[in-house]
Each structure stands twice: as structure tokens, then as C-alpha cells.
Amino acid sequence: MEGGAAQIIPNKEGGRTTPSIVGFQESGERLVGQIAKRQAATNPANTVYAVKRLIGRKLNSPEVRRMQDSAPYTITDSSNGDARVRLFGRDYSPAEISAIILQRLRQSAEEYLGETVEEAIITVPAYFDDAQRQATKDAGKIAGLNVLRILNEPTAAALAYGLGRDLNEKIVVYDLGGGTFDISILEMHDGVFEVLSTSGDTFLGGEDFDMRIVDWIINEFQKETSLDLRKDSPALHRLKEAAERAKCELSTAQETNINLPFIASDSLGPKHFNKVLMRHQFEEMILDLVEKSLEPCEKALWDAKLKPQDIDKVLLVGGQTRTPLVRQKVTEMFGKMPSAEINPDEVVAIGAAIQGGVMCGEVKELVLLDVLPLSLGIETRGGLFTKIIDRNSSIPLKKSLTFTTVADNQNTVEVHVLQGERELARGNRSLAKFELTDIPPGPRGAAQILVTFDVDSDGIVNVSAFDKSTQREQAIRITPSSGLGPDEIVRLIEEADRNQQADKVMKELIIARTRLDGLMESTRRTFTEFSAMLSEDDQAQARQTLARAELAYRSDELEKLTSALSELEAFGVKLTEMMFASPAMAGGKS
């Protein structure tokens, strides 16, 4: 920040943006940015790009599997299944690769400013989950930075747009970058930025647009020569560069010439590729990708309880929004021309700088209220998911609920932390498990265990369980190493919609069975203690009622469970009356 305005610091080569590419040399030297991109043609297996798509993910996730099929470098896994990149016989975590890029940016900033830089704000896609945010924060630590805030990219873009403007508007930020897509809806009111909803796809971006052109070149070349370039890493890198260049040219031109001399050779000699790609052909290739971005837009509108006509402004962020088809579809979606008044490549960085100004006290007129992308809660008896914090809740926040034991003399409680939208635990994503131990023996339901979720301003979660009787507390900072894939996140919400009725019935079934179990237990205890006071006929009736309840308990029919509950409740009242009417009880009255 300089004079109340954000300034972009150029890198060592003088560029205002730095490609997120790292090239590893056999000598041990690491190249970053444009210089790494240039040497990739001769060193494709040791040049890493799109590492943002790997961060916080497991090797067996569908997204990483897709990258394995197309990336020239080797993607493997660690002992616990986390995705890793293998270079010169050593495995690197995505956080390590990201840290190399951050270190280079830090060096550029220090040289420009003439002072040490130790603190940072790092922006991430809004739909990054807890694992991906934590891994990003770890990358900052590896780079020697104290990460003050993990800031959502669309939110940063809105800050850049709103600084110095006295406006009351509802803003959509459509952020389509190189590897990820985000949509956020914010309300700006007297300097307060409130995020109303967010959605997205962490595996949709310019990389996918490039690959459509690469596939077209490969197929056209194979038709002409019968040679398949898919297994030729140096050729694939040249194709990718040519595809990216063609995509950029088609943003302003109706056609582009793709010329790749000496791209391959066979027994007859060298082969060349030289063809014209028309914009309309390119748009046919990418139409499904652009339309895929509209589904999260609809979801975000639904969550914000808004219609397209309620939106005052649509901001475009990310280099891929320069594609004319993207702008056309966004215009059709929201019924208004989108704005790109700030450079879409720089707007997120400018917003991050403004947030830094807010945190340092240099910018006083802005307040930011961000949100959590998915609900958080724990598994409770019968496999139910009990939400403690709903999705799109403003963060930071802290919320607690009290739970209890489900068995007599239970001395341990397992807290299973989940993220998702389904009513049943098995339909959601497991984040972590931990145990609260040494609970004093006692009847079920006696213990009072306070479970607290504390979500910080970075969207990173801390969970604690506190036994009120012993004052014993167990806490965990959720630091999972695998991320929620975009397909998985979408599936969680869509399945919640599709299966809402089925989940509701299952929930009612579990609740009825749990109630019946508790009522049978209390009735058995009462009957065992006071059966001597009852006549033989009353004792027989009690045993028959309990037997019918046992039979209903094993049923999966809600009607039978509900009927057994009603019968047992009625019998409980009768049993109490019979006990007080018995001579033994009557004689014991004072």
C-alpha cells in the first residue's frame, strides 16, 4: 500500500505476474516463473505446474488421477496417501512446491522494498476446504512467512473494487483462473463487505481450456500422420504452449494459426503441424466447460436467496474471463454486462494488499465478513450428522452444543468431526476423530459433554470436547492432508437435495428406535424393581408388552416403531398406576 492505494510489485524479470511454475535442474537449482516455463520444453518431467490442483489432496482422488493422465511430471503418494510430486528420485509435497514460488515472490518484494518481509496474506479459491487452506498456510510457513490471513480470492477482488466507493450494492464475483473456479455473492453496505454465499469448482480453469486445444491438435495430427503425440513429453509441452497462445489470440481474433515445425518424426522424416483454428471451433470445444461454471452460479444465488435481477454488479476475475464465450454466458446468466474495470490478473492481489492495509490500520473504512463453504458437525447416535455450524455462516465464529453418553458406565466418547450437507453421517466427509476419556461411570444420559467448533478468519477449524463433571477437555486442530474434490463437494450438496426425503425418513427411524430403546430400558428397570408389588396378570402383561417392543425395535418400519412407542408409553403410565394402587405401596405411605 502506498498513499492509500495498492501497488503491484514487479518480479525480478520485471513482470507484474509470475507463472506458478517451478523447474528443477539436475544441479539442484530451482527455477521459478517465466524462466521455468521457458526451459520446460527440454525438461518437462522435472517442471511442475498447476500444483494448486494437488495441494491438500490424496493420490486416489479423481482430480489427482486426472492430472496423472496429463501431467508430464510424476505424481505419486506419501505413506498416508497424500499426493506428492517425484523429481530426481525425491518426493515433494505440493506445499513444498508452493513454498518455492512464495519464496521467490518474497525475495522480489524484499529487493523492491529494501527491507525484510516476514508476514503475508495469501489468497485461495473460496471453495478451498479446511485441508487445502491448512496446506496453503503450511506453504507460507515453509517459505518463512507468518501467514496472517488466508483470504478468499473473490472476496479480495470485491475489496479491490469497493475501496473508496460509497456504494450499497450486491456484487457477484465470477473468478475463473488457470486452475480453479469460484463464484461469490457479496453485499457492500457503507464499507462493510458481507459474503452472502460462495460456490465453485476447484478443478475447473484455463488448464482445461488449454487441454481441449491440445487434444484437437493431437487428433488432427494423428489423422494426417497416424502418429500419437500423447506419450511424447517434449512434444506435449510444445503443444501446451501453442494451445495457450492460440487461446489468448482467440480472445481478440476470429482465427489463429498454430504452426509447430518438427513436432515429430518417423521413418519418412520430420513431421510438422500447421493449421488454422477458428474461434467458433474453439467455442464448440469449451462450451461444456463454460456451462459447467454456471451450475455453481445458480447454487450461490439459491444460497443467497437472490435472483439474477437482484444483482447490481458482476465482476470478472482471472485471465480465463477474457474468453468471449465466458463473457457471453455470464451476461446471459445474470442479465447484465459484466465488469472488468480492474485488470482481472491483478485484482485479487490488489484486494489482498487492501486487506493487509485493513489489518495494519492503514485502511480504516472497510470491514470484511467472510463465510464457511460447507456445514460442520459431528456424528451422533445411530449414524446421524448433527450440524453445529451451517454452510455460508459468517466467519470467524464459535459455536457449541451439549451431548451425552449413550450407554451405562460409558467412560469414553469418540468425537467424529464431519463436513457436508447430508443428514446421515456416512454421506458426509470425515475430517477427524478424537476421544474424550476418563468419563466417570454412570447411567447413560448423565454425562454433559460440551462440543465446541471454533472457526478462525482463515476458515480453519478447531474442535474441543469438554466433560462438565470432570472439567476434562480434549481438543483437536483439524489439519487433514486430503482435500475435498470439487466433484465431491457438488455431490454432497446435490445428494442432500436428492435424498432429503429419504434422509428424513431414516432420521425419524433412528430417532424412534433410540427413544424406544431408552423407554424399554427404563420400563425394564422399573418392572424389575417393583414387579413383586404386581399381580401375576399384571406381570404377564408387562412381559408381553416388553416382548412386542423388542420385536418392533428390530424392525425397519417406522409405523411399527411408532406404534410400539405409543403402547410402551401407555403401559408405563398404567404400570405407575398399578404400583401406587398395590397394597404394598399403599401400606408404605406415611
Coordinates of C-alpha atoms in Angstrom, one line a residue:
M1 CA 0.0 0.0 0.0
E2 CA 1.4 3.4 -1.0
G3 CA -0.5 6.6 -0.4
G4 CA -3.7 4.7 0.3
A5 CA -3.5 2.7 -2.9
A6 CA -2.3 -0.8 -3.7
Q7 CA 0.8 -1.1 -5.9
I8 CA 1.8 -4.3 -7.8
I9 CA 5.5 -5.1 -7.1
P10 CA 7.2 -6.4 -10.3
N11 CA 9.2 -9.7 -10.1
K12 CA 12.9 -10.0 -10.8
E13 CA 12.3 -10.2 -14.6
G14 CA 10.1 -7.0 -14.5
G15 CA 6.8 -8.9 -14.9
R16 CA 3.7 -8.0 -12.9
T17 CA 2.5 -11.6 -12.7
T18 CA 4.6 -14.7 -12.1
P19 CA 3.6 -18.1 -13.6
S20 CA 3.2 -20.7 -10.8
I21 CA 5.8 -23.0 -12.4
V22 CA 8.9 -24.5 -10.8
G23 CA 11.7 -26.1 -12.9
F24 CA 14.2 -28.5 -11.1
Q25 CA 17.7 -28.8 -12.6
E26 CA 19.9 -31.8 -12.2
S27 CA 22.4 -29.5 -10.5
G28 CA 19.9 -28.8 -7.7
E29 CA 19.0 -25.3 -9.0
R30 CA 15.3 -24.4 -8.9
L31 CA 13.8 -22.0 -11.5
V32 CA 10.6 -20.2 -10.9
G33 CA 8.1 -18.4 -13.1
Q34 CA 8.8 -17.4 -16.7
I35 CA 12.3 -18.8 -16.8
A36 CA 10.9 -22.2 -15.6
K37 CA 8.3 -22.0 -18.3
R38 CA 10.9 -21.4 -21.0
Q39 CA 13.1 -24.4 -20.0
A40 CA 10.1 -26.8 -19.7
A41 CA 10.4 -27.9 -23.4
T42 CA 13.7 -29.6 -22.7
N43 CA 13.0 -30.6 -19.1
P44 CA 9.2 -31.5 -19.0
A45 CA 9.5 -34.3 -16.4
N46 CA 11.1 -32.0 -13.8
T47 CA 9.0 -28.9 -14.4
V48 CA 5.9 -28.6 -12.2
Y49 CA 2.9 -26.5 -13.0
A50 CA -0.8 -26.5 -11.7
V51 CA 0.4 -27.6 -8.2
K52 CA -2.5 -25.7 -6.7
R53 CA -4.7 -28.5 -8.0
L54 CA -2.7 -31.0 -5.9
I55 CA -2.5 -29.2 -2.6
G56 CA -4.4 -30.8 0.2
R57 CA -5.4 -33.9 -1.9
K58 CA -5.0 -37.6 -1.8
L59 CA -3.4 -39.5 -4.7
N60 CA -6.6 -41.6 -5.1
S61 CA -8.8 -38.6 -5.5
P62 CA -10.4 -38.4 -9.0
E63 CA -8.9 -34.9 -9.6
V64 CA -5.3 -36.1 -9.0
R65 CA -5.9 -39.2 -11.2
R66 CA -6.9 -36.9 -14.0
M67 CA -3.7 -34.9 -13.5
Q68 CA -1.7 -38.1 -13.6
D69 CA -3.0 -38.8 -17.1
S70 CA -2.0 -35.5 -18.5
A71 CA 1.0 -34.0 -16.5
P72 CA 4.5 -34.8 -17.8
Y73 CA 5.9 -35.0 -14.3
T74 CA 5.4 -38.0 -12.0
I75 CA 2.7 -37.8 -9.3
T76 CA 3.0 -40.3 -6.5
D77 CA 1.9 -40.6 -2.9
S78 CA 3.2 -40.5 0.6
S79 CA 2.8 -43.2 3.3
N80 CA -0.6 -41.8 4.3
G81 CA -1.8 -41.4 0.7
D82 CA -1.2 -37.6 0.2
A83 CA -0.4 -36.6 -3.4
R84 CA 3.3 -35.9 -4.0
V85 CA 5.5 -34.9 -7.0
R86 CA 8.6 -37.1 -7.7
L87 CA 11.6 -35.2 -9.1
F88 CA 15.1 -36.7 -9.4
G89 CA 14.2 -39.5 -7.1
R90 CA 12.8 -37.3 -4.3
D91 CA 9.1 -36.8 -3.4
Y92 CA 7.9 -33.2 -2.8
S93 CA 4.6 -32.3 -1.2
P94 CA 2.5 -29.7 -3.1
A95 CA 3.0 -27.4 -0.1
E96 CA 6.8 -27.6 -0.7
I97 CA 6.5 -26.7 -4.4
S98 CA 4.1 -23.8 -3.5
A99 CA 6.7 -22.6 -0.9
I100 CA 9.4 -22.4 -3.6
I101 CA 7.1 -20.0 -5.5
L102 CA 6.3 -18.0 -2.4
Q103 CA 10.0 -17.7 -1.5
R104 CA 10.7 -16.2 -5.0
L105 CA 7.9 -13.7 -4.6
R106 CA 9.1 -12.8 -1.1
Q107 CA 12.7 -12.2 -2.5
S108 CA 11.3 -10.0 -5.2
A109 CA 9.3 -7.9 -2.7
E110 CA 12.3 -7.6 -0.3
E111 CA 14.6 -6.4 -3.2
Y112 CA 12.0 -3.9 -4.3
L113 CA 11.2 -2.6 -0.8
G114 CA 14.7 -2.8 0.6
E115 CA 13.5 -4.4 3.8
T116 CA 12.7 -7.8 5.2
V117 CA 9.3 -9.3 4.5
E118 CA 8.1 -11.7 7.2
E119 CA 4.3 -11.5 7.1
A120 CA 1.9 -12.4 4.3
I121 CA -1.8 -12.6 3.3
I122 CA -2.3 -15.5 0.9
T123 CA -5.4 -15.7 -1.3
V124 CA -7.1 -19.1 -2.1
P125 CA -10.1 -20.2 -4.0
A126 CA -13.3 -19.6 -1.9
Y127 CA -14.2 -23.3 -2.2
F128 CA -10.9 -24.5 -0.8
D129 CA -11.7 -26.7 2.1
D130 CA -10.0 -26.9 5.5
A131 CA -7.3 -29.3 4.2
Q132 CA -6.4 -27.1 1.3
R133 CA -6.3 -23.9 3.4
Q134 CA -4.1 -25.6 6.0
A135 CA -1.7 -26.9 3.3
T136 CA -1.6 -23.3 1.9
K137 CA -0.8 -21.9 5.3
D138 CA 1.9 -24.6 5.7
A139 CA 3.4 -23.5 2.3
G140 CA 3.7 -20.0 3.7
K141 CA 5.5 -21.3 6.9
I142 CA 7.9 -23.3 4.7
A143 CA 8.6 -20.1 2.8
G144 CA 9.5 -18.4 6.1
L145 CA 6.3 -16.3 6.2
N146 CA 3.9 -15.7 9.1
V147 CA 0.6 -16.1 7.3
L148 CA -1.7 -13.5 8.9
R149 CA -4.7 -14.4 6.9
I150 CA -6.0 -16.9 4.3
L151 CA -8.3 -14.7 2.2
N152 CA -10.8 -15.9 -0.4
E153 CA -9.9 -14.8 -3.9
P154 CA -13.4 -13.5 -4.9
T155 CA -13.6 -11.6 -1.6
A156 CA -10.2 -10.0 -2.3
A157 CA -11.5 -8.9 -5.7
A158 CA -14.5 -7.3 -4.2
L159 CA -12.4 -5.4 -1.8
A160 CA -10.3 -4.0 -4.7
Y161 CA -13.5 -2.9 -6.5
G162 CA -15.1 -1.3 -3.4
L163 CA -12.2 0.7 -1.9
G164 CA -13.1 4.4 -1.8
R165 CA -16.6 3.8 -3.2
D166 CA -19.6 4.8 -1.1
L167 CA -21.9 2.3 -2.6
N168 CA -24.7 -0.1 -1.5
E169 CA -24.6 -3.0 -3.9
K170 CA -25.0 -6.7 -4.3
I171 CA -22.0 -8.0 -6.2
V172 CA -21.2 -11.2 -7.9
V173 CA -17.5 -12.1 -8.3
Y174 CA -17.1 -14.6 -11.1
D175 CA -13.5 -15.9 -10.8
L176 CA -12.2 -18.2 -13.5
G177 CA -8.4 -18.6 -13.3
G178 CA -5.8 -21.0 -14.5
G179 CA -6.8 -24.0 -12.3
T180 CA -9.9 -23.2 -10.3
F181 CA -13.3 -21.5 -10.5
D182 CA -15.1 -19.6 -7.8
I183 CA -18.4 -17.7 -7.5
S184 CA -19.1 -15.4 -4.5
I185 CA -22.0 -13.1 -3.9
L186 CA -21.3 -10.2 -1.6
E187 CA -23.3 -7.3 -0.2
M188 CA -21.4 -4.0 0.1
H189 CA -23.0 -1.5 2.5
D190 CA -21.3 1.6 3.9
G191 CA -17.8 0.0 3.8
V192 CA -19.0 -3.4 5.2
F193 CA -18.4 -6.3 2.8
E194 CA -20.6 -9.3 3.8
V195 CA -20.2 -12.5 1.8
L196 CA -23.7 -13.9 1.4
S197 CA -22.8 -17.2 -0.4
T198 CA -20.0 -18.9 -2.2
S199 CA -19.7 -21.9 -4.5
G200 CA -17.2 -23.2 -7.1
D201 CA -15.1 -26.0 -8.6
T202 CA -11.5 -26.4 -7.5
F203 CA -10.7 -28.3 -10.7
L204 CA -12.0 -26.1 -13.5
G205 CA -9.9 -23.4 -15.2
G206 CA -7.7 -22.3 -18.0
E207 CA -5.7 -25.5 -17.9
D208 CA -8.8 -27.4 -19.0
F209 CA -9.4 -24.9 -21.9
D210 CA -5.8 -25.4 -23.0
M211 CA -6.1 -29.2 -23.0
R212 CA -9.1 -29.0 -25.3
I213 CA -6.9 -27.4 -27.9
V214 CA -4.1 -29.8 -27.2
D215 CA -6.5 -32.7 -27.8
W216 CA -7.6 -31.1 -31.0
I217 CA -4.0 -30.8 -32.3
I218 CA -3.2 -34.4 -31.3
N219 CA -6.3 -35.7 -33.1
E220 CA -5.7 -33.6 -36.2
F221 CA -2.1 -34.6 -36.3
Q222 CA -2.9 -38.3 -35.9
K223 CA -5.4 -38.2 -38.7
E224 CA -2.7 -36.8 -41.0
T225 CA 0.3 -38.9 -39.9
S226 CA -1.0 -41.8 -37.8
L227 CA 1.4 -40.7 -35.1
D228 CA 0.1 -40.2 -31.5
L229 CA 1.8 -37.4 -29.6
R230 CA 0.2 -38.3 -26.2
K231 CA 3.3 -40.2 -25.0
D232 CA 5.9 -37.7 -26.3
S233 CA 6.6 -35.4 -23.3
P234 CA 8.7 -32.7 -25.1
A235 CA 6.1 -32.6 -27.9
L236 CA 3.3 -32.3 -25.3
H237 CA 4.9 -29.3 -23.7
R238 CA 5.2 -27.6 -27.1
L239 CA 1.5 -28.4 -27.8
K240 CA 0.5 -26.9 -24.4
E241 CA 2.5 -23.7 -25.1
A242 CA 0.9 -23.4 -28.6
A243 CA -2.6 -24.1 -27.2
E244 CA -2.2 -21.4 -24.5
R245 CA -1.0 -18.9 -27.1
A246 CA -3.9 -19.8 -29.5
K247 CA -6.4 -19.5 -26.7
C248 CA -5.2 -15.9 -25.9
E249 CA -5.2 -14.9 -29.5
L250 CA -8.8 -16.1 -30.0
S251 CA -9.9 -13.8 -27.2
T252 CA -9.5 -10.9 -29.7
A253 CA -9.3 -12.6 -33.1
Q254 CA -11.7 -14.8 -35.1
E255 CA -8.9 -17.2 -36.1
T256 CA -5.4 -18.2 -35.2
N257 CA -2.7 -20.1 -37.0
I258 CA -1.0 -23.0 -35.0
N259 CA 2.4 -23.7 -36.6
L260 CA 4.6 -26.4 -35.0
P261 CA 7.5 -27.4 -37.2
F262 CA 9.4 -30.6 -36.5
I263 CA 6.9 -31.7 -33.8
A264 CA 7.6 -35.4 -34.5
S265 CA 9.3 -37.7 -37.0
D266 CA 9.1 -41.2 -38.4
S267 CA 11.0 -43.4 -40.9
L268 CA 10.0 -41.0 -43.7
G269 CA 11.4 -37.9 -41.9
P270 CA 10.3 -35.0 -39.7
K271 CA 6.6 -34.1 -39.4
H272 CA 5.1 -30.6 -39.0
F273 CA 1.8 -29.3 -37.8
N274 CA 0.3 -26.2 -39.4
K275 CA -3.4 -25.5 -39.1
V276 CA -5.9 -22.6 -38.6
L277 CA -8.2 -22.8 -35.6
M278 CA -11.3 -20.7 -35.8
R279 CA -12.9 -19.1 -32.7
H280 CA -16.2 -20.9 -33.3
Q281 CA -14.4 -24.2 -33.3
F282 CA -12.7 -23.3 -30.0
E283 CA -16.0 -22.3 -28.5
E284 CA -17.6 -25.6 -29.5
M285 CA -14.7 -27.4 -27.7
I286 CA -15.1 -25.5 -24.5
L287 CA -18.9 -24.9 -24.3
D288 CA -19.4 -27.7 -21.7
L289 CA -16.6 -26.2 -19.5
V290 CA -18.1 -22.8 -19.6
E291 CA -21.6 -24.2 -18.9
K292 CA -20.1 -26.2 -16.0
S293 CA -19.2 -22.9 -14.3
L294 CA -22.9 -21.8 -14.4
E295 CA -24.1 -24.6 -12.1
P296 CA -22.2 -23.1 -9.0
C297 CA -23.6 -19.7 -10.0
E298 CA -27.1 -21.0 -9.7
K299 CA -26.3 -22.6 -6.4
A300 CA -24.7 -19.4 -5.0
L301 CA -27.8 -17.4 -6.0
W302 CA -30.1 -20.0 -4.3
D303 CA -28.0 -20.0 -1.1
A304 CA -28.0 -16.1 -1.0
K305 CA -31.8 -16.2 -1.6
L306 CA -31.4 -13.9 -4.6
K307 CA -32.4 -13.8 -8.2
P308 CA -30.2 -12.6 -11.1
Q309 CA -32.2 -9.4 -11.3
D310 CA -31.2 -8.6 -7.7
I311 CA -27.6 -8.4 -8.6
D312 CA -26.2 -4.9 -9.2
K313 CA -22.7 -5.7 -10.5
V314 CA -20.9 -8.7 -11.9
L315 CA -17.1 -8.6 -11.6
L316 CA -14.8 -10.8 -13.7
V317 CA -11.7 -12.1 -12.2
G318 CA -9.0 -14.4 -13.6
G319 CA -7.3 -14.4 -17.0
Q320 CA -9.8 -17.0 -18.4
T321 CA -12.6 -14.5 -18.2
R322 CA -11.1 -12.7 -21.3
T323 CA -12.6 -15.5 -23.4
P324 CA -15.6 -14.0 -25.3
L325 CA -17.8 -17.1 -24.7
V326 CA -17.3 -16.8 -21.0
R327 CA -18.4 -13.2 -21.0
Q328 CA -21.4 -14.0 -23.2
K329 CA -22.6 -16.8 -20.9
V330 CA -22.1 -14.7 -17.8
T331 CA -24.1 -11.9 -19.4
E332 CA -26.9 -14.4 -20.2
M333 CA -26.8 -15.8 -16.7
F334 CA -27.1 -12.5 -14.8
G335 CA -28.9 -10.4 -17.4
K336 CA -26.2 -7.6 -17.4
M337 CA -22.8 -7.0 -18.9
P338 CA -20.0 -8.0 -16.5
S339 CA -17.4 -5.5 -15.5
A340 CA -13.6 -5.9 -15.9
E341 CA -12.7 -2.4 -14.9
I342 CA -9.7 -3.7 -12.9
N343 CA -7.1 -5.9 -14.5
P344 CA -8.5 -9.5 -13.9
D345 CA -5.0 -10.8 -13.4
E346 CA -4.1 -8.3 -10.7
V347 CA -7.4 -7.6 -8.9
V348 CA -7.0 -10.4 -6.3
A349 CA -3.5 -9.2 -5.4
I350 CA -4.8 -5.7 -5.0
G351 CA -7.6 -6.9 -2.7
A352 CA -5.1 -8.8 -0.6
A353 CA -3.0 -5.7 -0.2
I354 CA -6.1 -3.7 0.9
Q355 CA -6.8 -6.4 3.4
G356 CA -3.3 -6.0 4.7
G357 CA -3.9 -2.3 5.0
V358 CA -7.1 -3.0 7.0
M359 CA -5.2 -5.3 9.4
C360 CA -2.4 -2.8 9.8
G361 CA -4.8 0.1 10.4
E362 CA -3.8 2.0 7.3
V363 CA -7.3 1.4 5.7
K364 CA -10.0 2.1 8.2
E365 CA -13.2 2.4 6.2
L366 CA -13.6 -1.3 5.3
V367 CA -14.9 -4.3 7.3
L368 CA -14.9 -7.8 5.8
L369 CA -17.3 -10.6 6.8
D370 CA -16.5 -13.9 5.0
V371 CA -18.3 -17.3 5.1
L372 CA -17.7 -21.0 5.5
P373 CA -18.3 -23.0 2.3
L374 CA -19.7 -26.2 3.9
S375 CA -21.6 -27.2 7.1
L376 CA -19.6 -28.6 10.1
G377 CA -20.8 -31.0 12.7
I378 CA -20.4 -34.4 14.4
E379 CA -21.7 -37.9 14.2
T380 CA -24.3 -38.8 16.8
R381 CA -26.1 -42.0 17.8
G382 CA -27.5 -44.1 15.0
G383 CA -25.2 -42.6 12.4
L384 CA -26.9 -39.2 12.2
F385 CA -25.0 -36.0 11.3
T386 CA -25.7 -33.2 13.7
K387 CA -24.8 -29.8 12.3
I388 CA -23.2 -27.4 14.6
I389 CA -22.3 -24.7 12.0
D390 CA -24.3 -24.3 8.8
R391 CA -22.7 -23.6 5.5
N392 CA -22.4 -19.9 4.4
S393 CA -22.2 -18.9 8.1
S394 CA -20.1 -15.7 8.6
I395 CA -16.6 -16.4 10.0
P396 CA -14.8 -16.2 12.3
L397 CA -17.3 -17.8 14.7
K398 CA -17.5 -20.1 17.7
K399 CA -20.5 -22.4 18.4
S400 CA -21.2 -25.2 21.0
L401 CA -23.7 -27.9 21.6
T402 CA -24.0 -30.2 24.6
F403 CA -24.1 -34.0 24.1
T404 CA -24.2 -37.0 26.4
T405 CA -23.3 -40.7 26.7
V406 CA -25.5 -43.4 25.0
A407 CA -24.6 -46.4 27.3
D408 CA -24.4 -47.1 31.0
N409 CA -20.9 -46.7 32.6
Q410 CA -19.5 -45.3 29.3
N411 CA -16.1 -43.9 30.1
T412 CA -15.0 -42.8 26.6
V413 CA -16.7 -40.6 23.9
E414 CA -15.5 -40.6 20.3
V415 CA -16.0 -37.2 18.6
H416 CA -16.2 -37.7 14.8
V417 CA -16.0 -34.4 13.0
L418 CA -17.7 -34.2 9.6
Q419 CA -18.2 -31.7 6.8
G420 CA -21.1 -31.8 4.4
E421 CA -24.8 -31.3 3.9
R422 CA -26.3 -34.9 4.3
E423 CA -28.4 -35.8 7.4
L424 CA -26.7 -39.1 7.7
A425 CA -23.0 -39.2 8.8
R426 CA -22.0 -41.7 6.1
G427 CA -23.0 -39.3 3.4
N428 CA -20.5 -36.6 4.5
R429 CA -16.8 -36.1 4.5
S430 CA -14.8 -37.2 7.6
L431 CA -12.4 -34.6 8.8
A432 CA -11.0 -36.1 12.0
K433 CA -11.8 -38.3 15.1
F434 CA -10.6 -37.9 18.6
E435 CA -11.6 -39.3 22.1
L436 CA -12.6 -37.8 25.4
T437 CA -11.6 -40.3 28.0
D438 CA -11.9 -41.0 31.8
I439 CA -15.6 -40.0 32.0
P440 CA -16.9 -41.1 35.4
P441 CA -19.1 -44.3 35.3
G442 CA -22.8 -43.6 35.5
P443 CA -26.1 -44.2 33.8
R444 CA -26.4 -43.2 30.2
G445 CA -27.5 -39.6 29.6
A446 CA -25.9 -38.4 32.9
A447 CA -22.7 -37.0 31.4
Q448 CA -22.7 -33.5 30.0
I449 CA -20.2 -33.1 27.2
L450 CA -19.8 -29.7 25.6
V451 CA -18.6 -29.9 22.0
T452 CA -17.3 -26.6 20.6
F453 CA -16.4 -25.6 17.0
D454 CA -14.1 -22.6 16.6
V455 CA -13.6 -21.5 13.0
D456 CA -11.0 -18.7 12.5
S457 CA -10.9 -16.0 9.9
D458 CA -8.9 -18.3 7.6
G459 CA -11.7 -20.9 7.7
I460 CA -9.5 -23.3 9.6
V461 CA -11.3 -25.4 12.3
N462 CA -10.6 -26.2 15.9
V463 CA -12.8 -28.6 17.8
S464 CA -12.9 -29.3 21.5
A465 CA -15.0 -31.7 23.8
F466 CA -15.4 -30.7 27.5
D467 CA -16.7 -33.0 30.2
K468 CA -18.5 -30.7 32.7
S469 CA -18.3 -33.1 35.6
T470 CA -14.5 -33.8 35.5
Q471 CA -13.5 -30.5 33.8
R472 CA -11.5 -32.7 31.4
E473 CA -11.1 -31.3 27.9
Q474 CA -9.8 -32.8 24.7
A475 CA -9.2 -30.6 21.6
I476 CA -8.0 -31.1 18.1
R477 CA -7.0 -28.7 15.3
I478 CA -8.4 -30.1 12.1
T479 CA -5.4 -30.4 9.8
P480 CA -6.4 -33.1 7.4
S481 CA -4.0 -33.8 4.5
S482 CA -6.6 -34.6 1.8
G483 CA -8.9 -32.0 0.2
L484 CA -12.5 -32.1 -0.8
G485 CA -12.6 -32.5 -4.5
P486 CA -15.0 -30.3 -6.5
D487 CA -17.0 -33.2 -7.7
E488 CA -17.2 -34.5 -4.1
I489 CA -18.4 -31.1 -2.8
V490 CA -21.0 -30.8 -5.5
R491 CA -22.1 -34.4 -4.9
L492 CA -22.5 -33.7 -1.2
I493 CA -24.9 -30.8 -1.8
E494 CA -26.7 -32.4 -4.8
E495 CA -27.2 -35.7 -2.9
A496 CA -28.5 -33.8 0.1
D497 CA -31.2 -32.3 -2.3
R498 CA -32.0 -35.6 -4.0
N499 CA -32.0 -37.7 -0.8
Q500 CA -33.6 -35.1 1.5
Q501 CA -36.8 -37.1 1.9
A502 CA -35.0 -40.5 2.2
D503 CA -32.7 -38.9 4.9
K504 CA -35.7 -37.5 6.7
V505 CA -37.4 -40.9 6.9
M506 CA -34.1 -42.6 8.1
K507 CA -33.6 -39.8 10.6
E508 CA -37.2 -40.4 12.0
L509 CA -36.5 -44.1 12.1
I510 CA -33.3 -43.7 14.1
I511 CA -34.9 -41.2 16.5
A512 CA -37.9 -43.6 17.1
R513 CA -35.6 -46.6 17.6
T514 CA -33.4 -44.6 20.0
R515 CA -36.5 -43.4 22.0
L516 CA -37.9 -46.9 22.1
D517 CA -34.6 -48.3 23.3
G518 CA -34.5 -45.8 26.2
L519 CA -38.1 -46.4 27.1
M520 CA -37.6 -50.2 27.1
E521 CA -34.6 -49.8 29.4
S522 CA -36.4 -47.6 31.9
T523 CA -39.5 -49.8 31.9
R524 CA -37.4 -52.9 32.5
R525 CA -35.7 -51.3 35.5
T526 CA -39.0 -50.2 37.0
F527 CA -40.6 -53.6 36.4
T528 CA -37.6 -55.4 37.9
E529 CA -37.6 -53.2 41.0
F530 CA -41.3 -53.3 41.6
S531 CA -42.6 -56.5 40.0
A532 CA -43.3 -58.1 43.4
M533 CA -45.9 -55.4 44.0
L534 CA -47.9 -56.5 40.9
S535 CA -50.4 -59.3 40.4
E536 CA -49.4 -62.3 38.2
D537 CA -51.7 -61.0 35.5
D538 CA -50.1 -57.5 35.6
Q539 CA -46.6 -59.1 35.5
A540 CA -47.6 -61.2 32.4
Q541 CA -49.0 -58.1 30.7
A542 CA -45.7 -56.2 31.4
R543 CA -43.6 -59.1 29.9
Q544 CA -45.8 -59.3 26.8
T545 CA -45.6 -55.5 26.2
L546 CA -41.8 -55.5 26.5
A547 CA -41.6 -58.5 24.2
R548 CA -43.7 -56.7 21.5
A549 CA -41.4 -53.6 21.9
E550 CA -38.3 -55.8 21.5
L551 CA -39.8 -57.2 18.2
A552 CA -40.6 -53.7 16.9
Y553 CA -37.1 -52.4 17.9
R554 CA -35.6 -54.9 15.4
S555 CA -37.9 -53.7 12.7
D556 CA -37.0 -51.1 10.0
E557 CA -40.6 -50.0 9.7
L558 CA -41.3 -46.6 11.2
E559 CA -45.0 -47.4 11.8
K560 CA -44.2 -50.4 13.9
L561 CA -41.6 -48.4 16.0
T562 CA -44.1 -45.6 16.5
S563 CA -46.9 -48.0 17.5
A564 CA -44.6 -49.8 20.0
L565 CA -43.5 -46.4 21.4
S566 CA -47.2 -45.4 22.0
E567 CA -48.0 -48.8 23.6
L568 CA -45.0 -48.7 25.9
E569 CA -45.6 -45.1 26.9
A570 CA -49.3 -46.0 27.7
F571 CA -48.2 -49.1 29.6
G572 CA -45.6 -47.0 31.6
V573 CA -48.5 -44.8 32.9
K574 CA -50.5 -47.9 33.7
L575 CA -47.6 -49.5 35.4
T576 CA -47.2 -46.5 37.6
E577 CA -50.9 -46.5 38.5
M578 CA -50.8 -50.2 39.3
M579 CA -47.7 -49.8 41.5
F580 CA -49.4 -47.0 43.5
A581 CA -52.6 -49.0 43.7
S582 CA -50.9 -52.1 45.1
P583 CA -51.3 -52.9 48.9
A584 CA -47.6 -52.9 49.4
M585 CA -47.1 -49.4 48.0
A586 CA -50.3 -48.1 49.8
G587 CA -49.1 -49.6 53.1
G588 CA -45.8 -47.9 52.8
K589 CA -47.3 -44.4 52.7
S590 CA -46.8 -42.1 55.6

